[in-house]
C-alpha positions as a printed NumPy array, in Angstrom:
array([[-13.03 ,   6.511,   3.655],
       [-16.71 ,   6.671,   4.559],
       [-18.635,   3.387,   4.076],
       [-21.702,   5.239,   2.8  ],
       [-22.345,   4.931,  -0.935],
       [-24.704,   6.522,  -3.408],
       [-25.909,   5.091,  -6.69 ],
       [-22.647,   3.587,  -7.948],
       [-22.822,  -0.228,  -8.015],
       [-20.051,  -2.524,  -6.88 ],
       [-17.56 ,  -3.248,  -9.673],
       [-17.961,  -6.85 , -10.807],
       [-14.853,  -7.024, -13.005],
       [-11.526,  -5.224, -12.835],
       [-10.056,  -5.314, -16.328],
       [ -6.549,  -4.033, -15.626],
       [ -5.568,  -6.077, -12.578],
       [ -6.535,  -9.306, -10.837],
       [ -8.387,  -9.313,  -7.539],
       [ -8.753, -12.429,  -5.383],
       [-10.292, -12.614,  -1.928],
       [-10.1  , -14.958,   1.015],
       [-13.467, -14.103,   2.503],
       [-12.944, -16.342,   5.524],
       [-10.176, -14.133,   6.919],
       [-10.764, -10.87 ,   5.058],
       [ -7.597, -10.843,   2.94 ],
       [ -7.586,  -9.453,  -0.594],
       [ -4.753,  -9.918,  -3.084],
       [ -4.317,  -7.472,  -5.952],
       [ -2.003,  -8.801,  -8.646],
       [ -0.517,  -6.676, -11.403],
       [ -0.916,  -9.159, -14.235],
       [  1.   ,  -8.122, -17.365],
       [  3.946, -10.499, -16.953],
       [  5.089, -10.148, -20.56 ],
       [  5.623,  -6.413, -19.879],
       [  7.02 ,  -6.895, -16.343],
       [  3.631,  -5.631, -15.122],
       [  4.169,  -2.198, -16.619],
       [  1.35 ,   0.147, -15.668],
       [ -1.158,   1.646, -18.088],
       [ -3.695,   4.445, -17.676],
       [ -6.303,   1.779, -16.98 ],
       [ -4.176,   0.016, -14.361],
       [ -3.641,   3.246, -12.427],
       [ -7.335,   4.079, -12.546],
       [ -8.422,   0.565, -11.564],
       [ -6.04 ,   0.48 ,  -8.617],
       [ -7.243,   3.892,  -7.41 ],
       [-10.901,   2.927,  -7.754],
       [-10.472,  -0.558,  -6.302],
       [ -8.826,   0.731,  -3.134],
       [-11.625,   3.258,  -2.675],
       [-14.264,   0.57 ,  -3.198],
       [-12.658,  -1.87 ,  -0.781],
       [-12.305,   0.922,   1.778],
       [-16.028,   1.62 ,   1.598],
       [-17.01 ,  -2.05 ,   1.783],
       [-15.132,  -2.649,   5.047],
       [-14.904,  -6.378,   4.274],
       [-11.139,  -6.394,   3.717],
       [ -8.881,  -6.414,   6.76 ],
       [ -5.528,  -6.702,   4.926],
       [ -4.408,  -6.437,   1.303],
       [ -1.433,  -7.906,  -0.553],
       [ -0.135,  -6.106,  -3.647],
       [  1.847,  -8.471,  -5.864],
       [  3.197,  -8.834,  -9.381],
       [  2.866, -11.825, -11.686],
       [  5.845, -13.367, -13.433],
       [  9.48 , -12.277, -13.245],
       [  9.041,  -9.023, -11.341],
       [  6.819,  -6.82 ,  -9.225],
       [  6.331,  -3.83 , -11.526],
       [  8.624,  -2.102, -14.021],
       [  6.799,   1.235, -13.781],
       [  4.801,   3.068, -16.42 ],
       [  4.595,   1.382, -19.811],
       [  7.034,   3.145, -22.151],
       [  4.633,   3.126, -25.098],
       [  1.246,   3.321, -23.386],
       [  2.26 ,   5.926, -20.799],
       [  5.436,   7.769, -21.812],
       [  4.722,   7.695, -25.534],
       [  1.076,   8.609, -25.039],
       [  1.784,  11.523, -22.706],
       [  3.887,  13.211, -25.388],
       [  0.638,  13.939, -27.23 ],
       [ -1.22 ,  15.394, -24.232],
       [ -1.607,  19.075, -23.424],
       [ -0.767,  20.491, -20.009],
       [ -4.282,  20.125, -18.636],
       [ -4.425,  16.437, -19.548],
       [ -0.905,  15.862, -18.237],
       [ -1.968,  17.368, -14.915],
       [ -4.995,  15.062, -14.872],
       [ -2.726,  12.057, -15.401],
       [ -0.175,  13.023, -12.779],
       [ -2.896,  13.751, -10.266],
       [ -4.342,  10.298, -10.915],
       [ -1.033,   8.57 , -10.189],
       [ -0.774,  10.528,  -6.957],
       [ -4.312,   9.524,  -6.062],
       [ -3.216,   5.888,  -6.2  ],
       [ -0.507,   6.565,  -3.609],
       [ -2.964,   8.469,  -1.431],
       [ -5.429,   5.595,  -1.696],
       [ -2.772,   3.134,  -0.474],
       [ -1.842,   5.4  ,   2.436],
       [ -5.421,   6.318,   3.369],
       [ -7.234,   2.987,   3.048],
       [ -8.258,   1.663,   6.482],
       [ -6.436,  -1.664,   6.181],
       [ -2.744,  -2.594,   6.028],
       [ -1.239,  -2.984,   2.562],
       [  1.651,  -5.422,   2.103],
       [  3.77 ,  -5.23 ,  -1.056],
       [  5.212,  -8.607,  -2.025],
       [  8.273,  -7.715,  -4.096],
       [ 10.387,  -9.966,  -6.265],
       [ 12.465,  -8.943,  -9.24 ],
       [ 12.176,  -5.368, -10.447],
       [ 10.242,  -2.629,  -8.665],
       [ 11.081,   0.385, -10.799],
       [  9.695,   3.859, -11.31 ],
       [  6.041,   3.915, -10.35 ],
       [  6.398,   0.293,  -9.243],
       [  8.967,   1.353,  -6.65 ],
       [  6.63 ,   4.088,  -5.408],
       [  3.691,   1.675,  -5.108],
       [  5.853,  -0.557,  -2.92 ],
       [  7.09 ,   2.483,  -0.976],
       [  3.513,   3.578,  -0.24 ],
       [  2.61 ,   0.186,   1.241],
       [  2.682,  -0.334,   4.999],
       [  4.978,  -3.349,   4.683],
       [  7.438,  -4.327,   1.947],
       [  8.249,  -8.038,   1.939],
       [ 10.994,  -8.844,  -0.563],
       [ 13.041, -11.835,  -1.634],
       [ 16.733, -11.678,  -2.664],
       [ 15.864, -11.085,  -6.334],
       [ 14.173,  -7.76 ,  -5.535],
       [ 15.714,  -4.536,  -6.782],
       [ 14.263,  -1.067,  -6.444],
       [ 14.94 ,   1.841,  -8.788],
       [ 13.364,   5.301,  -8.721],
       [ 14.003,   6.034, -12.369],
       [ 12.216,   9.345, -12.889],
       [ 15.296,  11.528, -13.437],
       [ 16.518,   9.01 , -16.019],
       [ 13.555,   9.87 , -18.238],
       [ 14.047,  13.607, -17.709],
       [ 11.502,  14.086, -14.917],
       [ 11.719,  15.057, -11.266],
       [ 12.58 ,  12.288,  -8.84 ],
       [  9.704,  13.519,  -6.678],
       [  7.   ,  11.686,  -8.595],
       [  3.807,  10.342,  -6.985],
       [  4.837,  11.568,  -3.552],
       [  8.231,   9.842,  -3.58 ],
       [ 10.062,  12.95 ,  -2.327],
       [  7.655,  13.042,   0.622],
       [  7.584,   9.343,   1.523],
       [ 11.108,   8.128,   0.799],
       [ 13.03 ,  10.447,   3.174],
       [ 10.601,   9.471,   5.933],
       [ 11.303,   5.778,   5.342],
       [ 15.078,   5.758,   4.741],
       [ 16.288,   9.273,   5.637],
       [ 17.103,  12.317,   3.525],
       [ 20.619,  11.244,   2.549],
       [ 19.68 ,   7.869,   1.113],
       [ 16.521,   9.322,  -0.465],
       [ 18.516,  12.048,  -2.205],
       [ 20.872,   9.467,  -3.686],
       [ 18.071,   7.169,  -4.864],
       [ 15.846,   9.908,  -6.309],
       [ 18.645,  11.924,  -7.911],
       [ 20.684,   9.128,  -9.469],
       [ 17.967,   6.55 , -10.162],
       [ 20.412,   3.726,  -9.537],
       [ 19.033,   0.277,  -8.672],
       [ 19.116,  -0.877,  -5.058],
       [ 19.449,  -4.623,  -4.521],
       [ 17.555,  -6.428,  -1.791],
       [ 20.454,  -6.615,   0.668],
       [ 21.089,  -2.873,   0.528],
       [ 17.349,  -2.153,   0.599],
       [ 17.156,  -4.098,   3.855],
       [ 20.192,  -2.277,   5.272],
       [ 18.771,   1.194,   4.664],
       [ 15.259,   0.281,   5.815],
       [ 13.523,   0.282,   2.457],
       [ 12.123,  -3.212,   2.983],
       [ 10.383,  -4.525,   6.074],
       [ 11.503,  -8.13 ,   5.742],
       [ 13.891, -10.035,   3.49 ],
       [ 12.736, -13.587,   2.835],
       [ 14.348, -16.635,   1.276],
       [ 14.379, -17.14 ,  -2.484],
       [ 10.884, -17.083,  -3.972],
       [  9.227, -16.631,  -0.575],
       [  7.985, -13.028,  -0.784],
       [  4.433, -13.848,  -1.914],
       [  3.96 , -16.604,   0.648],
       [  5.378, -14.532,   3.488],
       [  3.244, -11.534,   2.504],
       [  0.177, -13.783,   2.565],
       [  1.127, -15.046,   6.024],
       [  1.517, -11.511,   7.327],
       [ -1.786, -10.475,   5.742],
       [ -3.596, -13.33 ,   7.5  ],
       [ -1.991, -12.39 ,  10.812],
       [ -3.09 ,  -8.783,  10.406],
       [ -6.577,  -9.775,   9.247],
       [ -7.058, -11.882,  12.367],
       [ -6.014,  -9.005,  14.635],
       [ -7.764,  -5.881,  15.958],
       [ -8.649,  -4.245,  12.638],
       [ -9.844,  -0.953,  14.06 ],
       [ -6.666,  -0.553,  16.116],
       [ -4.575,  -1.234,  13.023],
       [ -6.62 ,   1.224,  10.954],
       [ -6.157,   3.978,  13.51 ],
       [ -2.445,   3.233,  13.87 ],
       [ -2.032,   3.574,  10.111],
       [ -4.042,   6.797,  10.068],
       [ -1.946,   8.29 ,  12.883],
       [  1.344,   7.29 ,  11.243],
       [  0.296,   9.181,   8.115],
       [ -1.333,  12.163,   9.812],
       [  1.446,  12.795,  12.316],
       [  4.275,  12.922,   9.778],
       [  3.855,  16.696,   9.563],
       [  2.54 ,  17.488,  13.037],
       [  4.363,  19.136,  15.917],
       [  4.657,  16.956,  19.014],
       [  1.915,  18.726,  20.955],
       [ -0.633,  18.213,  18.185],
       [  0.423,  14.579,  17.716],
       [  0.097,  13.806,  21.422],
       [ -3.357,  15.401,  21.5  ],
       [ -4.466,  13.397,  18.452],
       [ -3.14 ,  10.225,  20.087],
       [ -5.128,  11.006,  23.232],
       [ -8.379,  11.576,  21.329],
       [ -7.872,   8.389,  19.31 ],
       [ -7.183,   6.269,  22.387],
       [-10.244,   7.673,  24.156],
       [-12.414,   6.633,  21.209],
       [-10.868,   3.149,  21.023],
       [-11.28 ,   2.667,  24.774],
       [-15.039,   2.801,  24.114],
       [-14.696,   0.028,  21.536],
       [-15.674,  -3.618,  21.659],
       [-12.114,  -4.837,  21.044],
       [-10.769,  -3.025,  24.11 ],
       [-13.42 ,  -4.655,  26.304],
       [-12.792,  -7.983,  24.615],
       [ -9.088,  -7.868,  25.478],
       [ -9.894,  -7.408,  29.159],
       [-12.461, -10.197,  29.095],
       [-10.063, -12.554,  27.309],
       [ -7.231, -11.729,  29.709],
       [ -9.485, -12.322,  32.701],
       [-10.808, -15.604,  31.277],
       [ -7.314, -16.708,  30.193],
       [ -8.232, -17.2  ,  26.518],
       [ -7.191, -15.609,  23.209],
       [ -9.186, -12.476,  22.328],
       [-11.83 , -12.665,  19.589],
       [-11.273,  -9.427,  17.723],
       [-14.303,  -7.866,  16.053],
       [-12.719,  -4.779,  14.51 ],
       [-15.133,  -2.529,  16.434]])
């Protein structure tokens, strides 16, 4: 995402989610905050999340982001009344607009230049499961359960890029089972099949996600950004193209301040002071 902006001002208030920042370390936390509805998503929540990620990407002030849910669960998916009920009244053109918007949220998570950590407790269902899937890290406590419910409402299991991302995270066999049947996956099984990055103790997902975000924010931000970009870009590349892209990326980073700083710190026997440049 280019940092250059035109006439659009910075958004002062996000009405459909809660944004907090730790400016000292460059960590942002985005909280889905409809606890009475298990943080079910609305049209506005999708649009705010898409636009927020784009805005933070342009600002370049955030070095890591935590995506969390308030209350008893992470996110129960699209609101049955405000999304499913409302879409029944839309024509095909408007339905395509909506489905493209939900996919844009996933692309924004994958393409933003900072790591995204999903802190999952309780339910992560439907679109909520895909939001967690799109994150770079999924930190979950034992209460977490994932369910890709799209076939259970009569839709394809390949919603919001799930049929692209899930096989690459857990393999085609497990992904087929989860997307076809829509059955819930408890935290222990999610850890076994590689769906979560780390299983914490009870009630520890948010705290552990915050710890990881601070660690990432204090590290070499540009190196992390390029690693994330390569992981996404090379999913569909042949080996020769991937190796060439790796070579070009490393050559650029070898001209960076952080690469020189590592050598200076090693020589002077001190911790490096990463600048993200």
